Each structure stands twice: as C-alpha cells, then as structure tokens.
Coordinates of C-alpha atoms in Angstrom, one line a residue:
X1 CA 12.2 44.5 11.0
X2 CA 8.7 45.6 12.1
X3 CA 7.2 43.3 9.2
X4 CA 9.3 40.1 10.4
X5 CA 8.2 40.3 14.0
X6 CA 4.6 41.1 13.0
X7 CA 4.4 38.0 10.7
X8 CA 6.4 35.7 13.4
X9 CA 4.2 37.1 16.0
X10 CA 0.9 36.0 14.2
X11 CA 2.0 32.6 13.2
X12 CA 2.7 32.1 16.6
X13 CA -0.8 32.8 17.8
X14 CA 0.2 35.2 20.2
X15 CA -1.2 38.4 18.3
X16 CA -4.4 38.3 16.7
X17 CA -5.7 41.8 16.5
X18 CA -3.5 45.1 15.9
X19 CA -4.0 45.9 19.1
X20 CA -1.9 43.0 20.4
X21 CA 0.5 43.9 18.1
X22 CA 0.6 47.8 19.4
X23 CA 0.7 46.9 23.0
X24 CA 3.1 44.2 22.0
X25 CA 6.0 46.2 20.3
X26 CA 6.6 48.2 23.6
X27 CA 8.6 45.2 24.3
X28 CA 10.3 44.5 21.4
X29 CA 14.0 45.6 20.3
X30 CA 11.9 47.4 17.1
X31 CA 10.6 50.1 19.9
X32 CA 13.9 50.5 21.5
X33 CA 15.1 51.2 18.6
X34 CA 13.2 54.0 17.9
X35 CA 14.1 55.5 20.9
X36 CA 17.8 55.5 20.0
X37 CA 17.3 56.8 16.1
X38 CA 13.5 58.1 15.0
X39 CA 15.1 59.0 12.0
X40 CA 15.3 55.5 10.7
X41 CA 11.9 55.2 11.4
X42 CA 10.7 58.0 9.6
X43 CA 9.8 60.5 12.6
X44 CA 11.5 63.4 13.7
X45 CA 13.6 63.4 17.1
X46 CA 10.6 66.2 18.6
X47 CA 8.5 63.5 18.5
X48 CA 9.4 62.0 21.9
X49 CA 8.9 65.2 23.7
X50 CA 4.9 64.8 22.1
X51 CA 4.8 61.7 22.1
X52 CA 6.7 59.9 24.7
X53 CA 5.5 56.4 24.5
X54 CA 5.1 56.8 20.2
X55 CA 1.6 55.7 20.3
X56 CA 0.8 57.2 17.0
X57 CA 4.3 55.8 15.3
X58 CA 3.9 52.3 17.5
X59 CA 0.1 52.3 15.3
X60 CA 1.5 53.6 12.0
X61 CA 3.9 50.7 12.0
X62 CA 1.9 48.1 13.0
X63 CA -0.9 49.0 10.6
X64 CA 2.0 49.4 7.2
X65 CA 3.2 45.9 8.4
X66 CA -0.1 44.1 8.3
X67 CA -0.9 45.7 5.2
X68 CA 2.2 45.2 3.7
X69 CA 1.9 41.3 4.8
X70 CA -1.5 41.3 3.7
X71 CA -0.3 42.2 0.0
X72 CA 2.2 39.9 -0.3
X73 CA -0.2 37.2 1.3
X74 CA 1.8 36.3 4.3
X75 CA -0.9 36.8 6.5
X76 CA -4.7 38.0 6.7
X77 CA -5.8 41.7 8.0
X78 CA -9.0 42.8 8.2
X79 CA -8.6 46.7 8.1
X80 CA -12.1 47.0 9.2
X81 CA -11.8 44.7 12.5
X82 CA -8.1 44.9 12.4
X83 CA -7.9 41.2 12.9
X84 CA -4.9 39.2 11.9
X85 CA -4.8 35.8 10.6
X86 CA -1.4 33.6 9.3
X87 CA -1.3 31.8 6.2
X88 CA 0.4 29.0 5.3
X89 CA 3.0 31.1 2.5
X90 CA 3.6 32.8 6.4
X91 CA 3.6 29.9 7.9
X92 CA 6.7 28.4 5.9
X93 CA 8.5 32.0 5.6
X94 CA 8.2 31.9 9.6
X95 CA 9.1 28.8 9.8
X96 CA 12.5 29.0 7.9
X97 CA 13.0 32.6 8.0
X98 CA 12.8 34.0 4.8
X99 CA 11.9 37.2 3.9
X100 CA 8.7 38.3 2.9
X101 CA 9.5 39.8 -0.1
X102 CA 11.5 36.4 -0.7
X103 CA 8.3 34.5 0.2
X104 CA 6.3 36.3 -2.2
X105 CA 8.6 35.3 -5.4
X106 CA 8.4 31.8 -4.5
X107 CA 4.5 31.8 -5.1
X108 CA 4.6 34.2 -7.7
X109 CA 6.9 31.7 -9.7
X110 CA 5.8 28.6 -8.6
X111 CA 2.1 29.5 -9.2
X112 CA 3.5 29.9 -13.1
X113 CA 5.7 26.5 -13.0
X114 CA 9.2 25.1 -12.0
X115 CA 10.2 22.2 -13.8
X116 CA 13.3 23.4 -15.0
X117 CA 16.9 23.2 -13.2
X118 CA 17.9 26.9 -14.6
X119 CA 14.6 28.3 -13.5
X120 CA 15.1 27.2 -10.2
X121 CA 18.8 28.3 -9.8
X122 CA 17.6 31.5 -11.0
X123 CA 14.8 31.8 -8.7
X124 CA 17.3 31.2 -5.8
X125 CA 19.6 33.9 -6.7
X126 CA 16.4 36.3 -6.9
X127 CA 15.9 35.9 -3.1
X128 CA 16.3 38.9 -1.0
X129 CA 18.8 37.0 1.3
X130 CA 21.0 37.1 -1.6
X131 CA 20.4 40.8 -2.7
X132 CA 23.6 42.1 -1.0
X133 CA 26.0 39.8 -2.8
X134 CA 27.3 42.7 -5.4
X135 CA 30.0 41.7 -7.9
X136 CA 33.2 42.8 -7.1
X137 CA 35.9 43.9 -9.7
X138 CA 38.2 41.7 -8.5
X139 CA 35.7 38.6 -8.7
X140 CA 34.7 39.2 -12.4
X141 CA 37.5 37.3 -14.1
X142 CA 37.0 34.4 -11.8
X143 CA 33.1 34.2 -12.1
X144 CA 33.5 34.1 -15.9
X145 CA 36.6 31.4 -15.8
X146 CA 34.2 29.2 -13.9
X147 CA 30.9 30.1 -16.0
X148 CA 33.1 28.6 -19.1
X149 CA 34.6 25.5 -17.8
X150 CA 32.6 22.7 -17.4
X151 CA 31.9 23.3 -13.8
X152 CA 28.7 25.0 -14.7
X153 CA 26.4 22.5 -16.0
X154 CA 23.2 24.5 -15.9
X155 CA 23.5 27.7 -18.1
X156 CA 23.3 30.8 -16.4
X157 CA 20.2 32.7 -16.2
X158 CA 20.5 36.9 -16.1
X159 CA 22.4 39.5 -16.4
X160 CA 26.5 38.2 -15.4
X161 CA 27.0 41.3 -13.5
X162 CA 23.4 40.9 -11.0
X163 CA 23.2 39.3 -7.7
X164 CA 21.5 36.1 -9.1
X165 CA 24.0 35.3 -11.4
X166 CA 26.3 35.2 -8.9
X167 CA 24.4 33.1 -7.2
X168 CA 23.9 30.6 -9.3
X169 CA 27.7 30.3 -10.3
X170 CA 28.3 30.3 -6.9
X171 CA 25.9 27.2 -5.9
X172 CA 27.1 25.3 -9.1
X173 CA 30.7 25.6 -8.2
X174 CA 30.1 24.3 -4.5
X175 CA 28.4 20.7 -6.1
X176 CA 31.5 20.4 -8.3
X177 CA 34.0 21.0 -5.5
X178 CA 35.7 23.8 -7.6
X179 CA 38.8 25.7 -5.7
X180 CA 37.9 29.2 -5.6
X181 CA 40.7 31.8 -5.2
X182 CA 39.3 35.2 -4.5
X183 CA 39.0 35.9 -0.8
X184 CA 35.9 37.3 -1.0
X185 CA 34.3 35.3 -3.6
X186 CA 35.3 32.5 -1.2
X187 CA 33.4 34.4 1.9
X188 CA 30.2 35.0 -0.3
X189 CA 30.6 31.2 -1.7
X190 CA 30.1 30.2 1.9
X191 CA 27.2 32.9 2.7
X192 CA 25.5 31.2 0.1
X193 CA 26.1 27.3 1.4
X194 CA 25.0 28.3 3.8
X195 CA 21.1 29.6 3.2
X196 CA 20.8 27.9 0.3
X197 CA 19.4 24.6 1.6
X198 CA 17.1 26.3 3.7
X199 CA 15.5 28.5 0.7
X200 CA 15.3 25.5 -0.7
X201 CA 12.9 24.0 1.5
X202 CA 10.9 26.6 1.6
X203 CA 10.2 26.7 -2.7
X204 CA 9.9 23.4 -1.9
X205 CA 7.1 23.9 0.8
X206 CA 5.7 26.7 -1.4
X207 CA 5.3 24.3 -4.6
X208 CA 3.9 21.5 -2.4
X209 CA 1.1 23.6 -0.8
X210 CA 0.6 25.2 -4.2
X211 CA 0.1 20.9 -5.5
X212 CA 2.7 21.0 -8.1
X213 CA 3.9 17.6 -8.0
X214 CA 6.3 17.6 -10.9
X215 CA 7.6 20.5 -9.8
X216 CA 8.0 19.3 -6.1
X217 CA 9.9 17.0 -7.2
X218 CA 12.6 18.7 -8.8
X219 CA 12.8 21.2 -6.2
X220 CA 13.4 18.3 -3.5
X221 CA 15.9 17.0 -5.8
X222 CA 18.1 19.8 -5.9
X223 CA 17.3 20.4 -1.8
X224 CA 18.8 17.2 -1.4
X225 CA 21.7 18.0 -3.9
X226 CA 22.9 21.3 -1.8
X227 CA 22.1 20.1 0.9
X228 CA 25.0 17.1 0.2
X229 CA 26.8 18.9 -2.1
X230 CA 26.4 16.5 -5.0
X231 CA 24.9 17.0 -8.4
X232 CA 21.3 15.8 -8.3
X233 CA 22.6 13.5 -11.5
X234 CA 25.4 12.3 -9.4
X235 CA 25.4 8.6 -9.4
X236 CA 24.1 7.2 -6.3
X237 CA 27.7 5.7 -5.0
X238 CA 28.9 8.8 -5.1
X239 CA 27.3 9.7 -1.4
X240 CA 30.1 6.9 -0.4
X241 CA 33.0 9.1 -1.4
X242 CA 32.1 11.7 1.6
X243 CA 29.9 10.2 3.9
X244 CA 29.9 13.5 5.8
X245 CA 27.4 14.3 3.0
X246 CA 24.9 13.0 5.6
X247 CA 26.2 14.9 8.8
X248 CA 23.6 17.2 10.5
X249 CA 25.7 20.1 10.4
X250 CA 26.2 22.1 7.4
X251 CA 29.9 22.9 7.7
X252 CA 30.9 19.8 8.2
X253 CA 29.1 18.2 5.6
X254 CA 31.2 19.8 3.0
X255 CA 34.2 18.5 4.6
X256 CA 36.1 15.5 3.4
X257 CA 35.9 12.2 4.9
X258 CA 39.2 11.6 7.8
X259 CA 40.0 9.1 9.5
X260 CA 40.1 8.8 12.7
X261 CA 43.3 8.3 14.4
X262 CA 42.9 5.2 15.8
X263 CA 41.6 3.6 12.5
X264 CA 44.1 1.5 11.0
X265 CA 44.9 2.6 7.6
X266 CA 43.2 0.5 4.9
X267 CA 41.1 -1.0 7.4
X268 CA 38.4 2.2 8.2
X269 CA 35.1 1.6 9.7
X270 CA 33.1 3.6 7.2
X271 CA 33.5 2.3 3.5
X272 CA 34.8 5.5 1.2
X273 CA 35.0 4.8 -2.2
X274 CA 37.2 6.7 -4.7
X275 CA 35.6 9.3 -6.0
X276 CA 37.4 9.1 -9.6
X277 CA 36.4 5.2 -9.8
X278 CA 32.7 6.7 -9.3
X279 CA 33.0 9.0 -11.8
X280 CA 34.3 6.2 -14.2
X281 CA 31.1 4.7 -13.5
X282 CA 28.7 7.3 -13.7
X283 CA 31.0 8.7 -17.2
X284 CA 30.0 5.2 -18.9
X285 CA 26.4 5.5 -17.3
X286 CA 26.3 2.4 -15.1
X287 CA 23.3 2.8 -12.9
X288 CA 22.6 0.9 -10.2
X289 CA 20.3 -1.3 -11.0
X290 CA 23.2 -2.9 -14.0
X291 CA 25.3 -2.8 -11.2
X292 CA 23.1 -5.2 -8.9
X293 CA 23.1 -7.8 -11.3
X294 CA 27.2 -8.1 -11.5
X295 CA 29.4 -9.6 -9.3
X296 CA 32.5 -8.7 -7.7
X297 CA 34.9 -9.6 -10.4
X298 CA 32.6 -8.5 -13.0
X299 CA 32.8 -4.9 -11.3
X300 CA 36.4 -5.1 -10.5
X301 CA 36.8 -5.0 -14.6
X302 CA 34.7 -2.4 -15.1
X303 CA 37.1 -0.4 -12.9
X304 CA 40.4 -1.8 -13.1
X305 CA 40.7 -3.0 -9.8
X306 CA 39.9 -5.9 -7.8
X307 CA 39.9 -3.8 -4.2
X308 CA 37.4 -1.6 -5.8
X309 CA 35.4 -4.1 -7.5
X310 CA 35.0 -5.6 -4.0
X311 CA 34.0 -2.2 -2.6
X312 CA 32.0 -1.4 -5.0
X313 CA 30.0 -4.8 -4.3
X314 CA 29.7 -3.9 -0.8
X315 CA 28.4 -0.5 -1.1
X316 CA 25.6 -1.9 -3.6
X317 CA 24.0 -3.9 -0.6
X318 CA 24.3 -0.9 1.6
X319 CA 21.8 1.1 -0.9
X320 CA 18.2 0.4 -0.2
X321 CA 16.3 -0.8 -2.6
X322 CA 12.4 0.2 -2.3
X323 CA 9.7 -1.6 -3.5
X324 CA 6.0 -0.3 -3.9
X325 CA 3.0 -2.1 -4.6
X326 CA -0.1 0.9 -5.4
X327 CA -3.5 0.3 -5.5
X328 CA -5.5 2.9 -6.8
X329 CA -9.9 2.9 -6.9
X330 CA -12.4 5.1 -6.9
X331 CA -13.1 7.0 -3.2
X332 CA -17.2 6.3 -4.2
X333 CA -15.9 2.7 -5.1
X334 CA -18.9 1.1 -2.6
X335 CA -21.7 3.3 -4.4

C-alpha cells in the first residue's frame, strides 16, 4: 500500500523529496494503520511506547518504497539526495492503477515483442490483479469443456491449473458470449471484464512509449475487442447486433440490445441486425468493402432475406469509410 501511495504521490507532483513523503504519510490511511496492527508492518507493538509518532518506521517505509519503485522503474530516487522523480511506466500505472509489479511485466515483455494474440492473452493473465483468481475444483471440468470447444480460438498459453490460464479462458469466453454455469467461475468471469480493458490500455500505453508500432497495434486491437466484447476478427457489422457495445459503462455494454417500451416492434430507432445473418457473412468472408459494391437485392441473396438485405444496405452507409492521402519527405528536405 505504502508503494501505491508513494508512486501516486510523486506523479502527482506533490512529493518530491523523501521528506515530503515522511511528513506526508502521517496523514495517510497507511499510518493509521500502523497504529491499529504494527505487526503487519513489520514492528513490534513496544514500538509506540518508543516511538510514538514511528519516525523511524514512517522513514524505513518511505525509503523500501522508493527503492523498490526505483527498481522496477516506476519512478526516480536519488538515494544520495533522496529526490524523487516519476516516470512515464509510473505515469501510466498511476494513471490506470495497475500495480507495480504489474507495470513492470508490461515493459519487461513489451521491450522483447508482442505481436502475437496468445502472447498477449498470456501477458494479461500474468498481471498481479489477476493473481488471486485460483482454480477451484469445482471450476476444472468447465474450464476444460470450454478450452476444447471452439469457443477458445487462441490456444492457451501455461500451465491449465495457474492464474493466467484461467484468465485467458475466461477473457476468450466473454467475446464469444459462452453461458457459463459455475457460480463462481461466473463471479471471477466478471472480475475479469471488468479490469481487463483497463490493463489493456495500459500494455498498450507501455508498447507506445516503448515505439513498437506493430505491436501497438495489436494491443489496441484487442483493447477495442474487450472493451466491446467482440472478437478483434469479428466482421465489422457485427457492432450492429448490440449497439450497447459502444455504451460508456462497462456493465452495460455486455448487455443485449432492448427495446424500449414505447418503440413499436419492428419499427426500433436503432438498426440491430441479426447476429446469425452476420455470422453468415463473416463465415463466407464477405468484407466490407465486397459488400459496398452490392446492392440491396444483391445482399438480400446472399442472406436469404429481403428485410435483411435491406438492413444490411443501411448499416453499410452508417460505417465510415476513411480515406488518407500521406505525404512523406525528408525533415532536411530545404537543405
């Protein structure tokens, strides 16, 4: 806890020396709770009859954070002037509240290269957020039924029985909308919908500071794809069969499209497409660009059914379609 505040405290600005940090911790819920359990601490209950206000402790802990920081690269101490300076690895773990020893894998790994979808999932399921997320005796069977099927599309990397396995069955079954039974399983797959976007972000901040493009890329890709809760091969229509996909809050993004009731049926005012038509679509691989050059009847053939032909024509227009012109020269072109 000490190490979190420290590294939140100096990306803030507000402590930039150890002392700062010392006379700072007096008011923080770290120091009060020394005072209800030294033991967790690592001093002795005698020590507030010595040491009332823990000045020695208060400096012990404020000296292993920063220097426990410092290794991991979060931020900058200077043990000579005791000086503390952020970085920008602490900037983005402060920034989306990861943890340090979280923070530290992502730069480890992404320093050696990302580019592959298992070597992401697997460096999601190593974070320390996910650590807790044992599995359960009851949740073996299940796990394995859905590592099998074809719900799983990115082989598992890791031991079956670790945390990151889990994980990565976990986040694989929430983009294919797979029931899960197990009550707990069901409590952890939601833990994990829930953090999973916003360690995303953060490898992706990590790989773009490190200037990994390729690997950027793939990261933001799969942000984008828990984040919705599609596949990031899903075909791009596919956002029209839930357009909660799009909805600020997390819960409700994984929710299905409703009506409203004053919306006459057949007649909503949001177009949702059927997601099995979709999948027809993207099963026989028509992207969107084939689909821009056919017509309405030329669709409704292609899915057996004239309503969805027409739908299908109107969601087309709806997609954006950039265009970029690039020119690139030499910075010392005038020399």
């Amino acid at each position: 806890a000490c190490v979190l505040c420290v590294d939140d405290e100096a990306w803030f600005g507000s402590v930039l020396w150890a002392l700062d940090a010392f006379a700072w911790l007096v008011f923080s819920a770290v120091f009060f709770g020394i005072l209800r359990n030294p033991r967790v601490y690592g001093a002795d209950e005698t020590i507030l009859m010595d040491d009332p206000e823990l000045c020695a402790l208060r400096r012990k802990l404020i000296v292993d954070a920063a220097e426990t920081l410092h290794k991991h690269r979060l931020i900058r101490f200077n043990s000579r002037t005791q000086r503390l300076d952020p970085t920008n690895l602490g900037r983005m773990a402060c920034r989306y509240y990861v943890d340090y020893e979280t923070a530290s894998l992502f730069r480890q790994d992404v320093e050696l290269g990302v580019d592959e979808d298992r070597v992401i999932l697997r460096l999601l399921g190593l974070a320390k957020e996910f650590a807790s997320l044992k599995v359960r005796d009851d949740e073996e069977s299940e796990l394995s039924n859905l590592r099998r099927s074809a719900i799983c599309r990115v082989p598992i990397v890791g031991d079956f029985d670790a945390p990151e396995a889990k994980v990565q069955t976990l986040v694989q079954a929430a983009l294919a909308q797979a029931p899960i039974k197990a009550f707990s399983l069901c409590a952890d797959s939601n833990y994990v919908q829930a953090n999973i976007g916003r360690l995303c972000r953060a490898l992706f901040v990590t790989s773009l500071s490190q200037g990994d493009a390729s690997s950027a890329e793939k990261i933001l890709e799969w942000t984008k794809a828990v984040e919705r809760g599609l596949w990031p091969t899903s075909h791009v229509l596919m956002h029209f069969c839930n357009p909660n996909c799009f909805d600020p809050d997390v819960q409700k993004r994984r929710q299905p499209y409703v009506p409203r009731a004053n919306e006459h049926p057949g007649k909503q005012n949001r177009l949702v497409l059927r997601e099995g038509m979709v999948s027809r679509l993207e099963k026989h691989q028509f992207a969107l660009g084939r689909l821009r050059d056919l017509g309405a009847s030329e669709i409704a053939s292609l899915v057996a059914s004239k309503a969805d032909g027409q739908d299908v024509a109107l969601a087309i227009r709806m997609v954006p379609d950039l265009e970029l012109d690039v020119n690139v020269q030499a910075r010392a072109w005038t020399l």
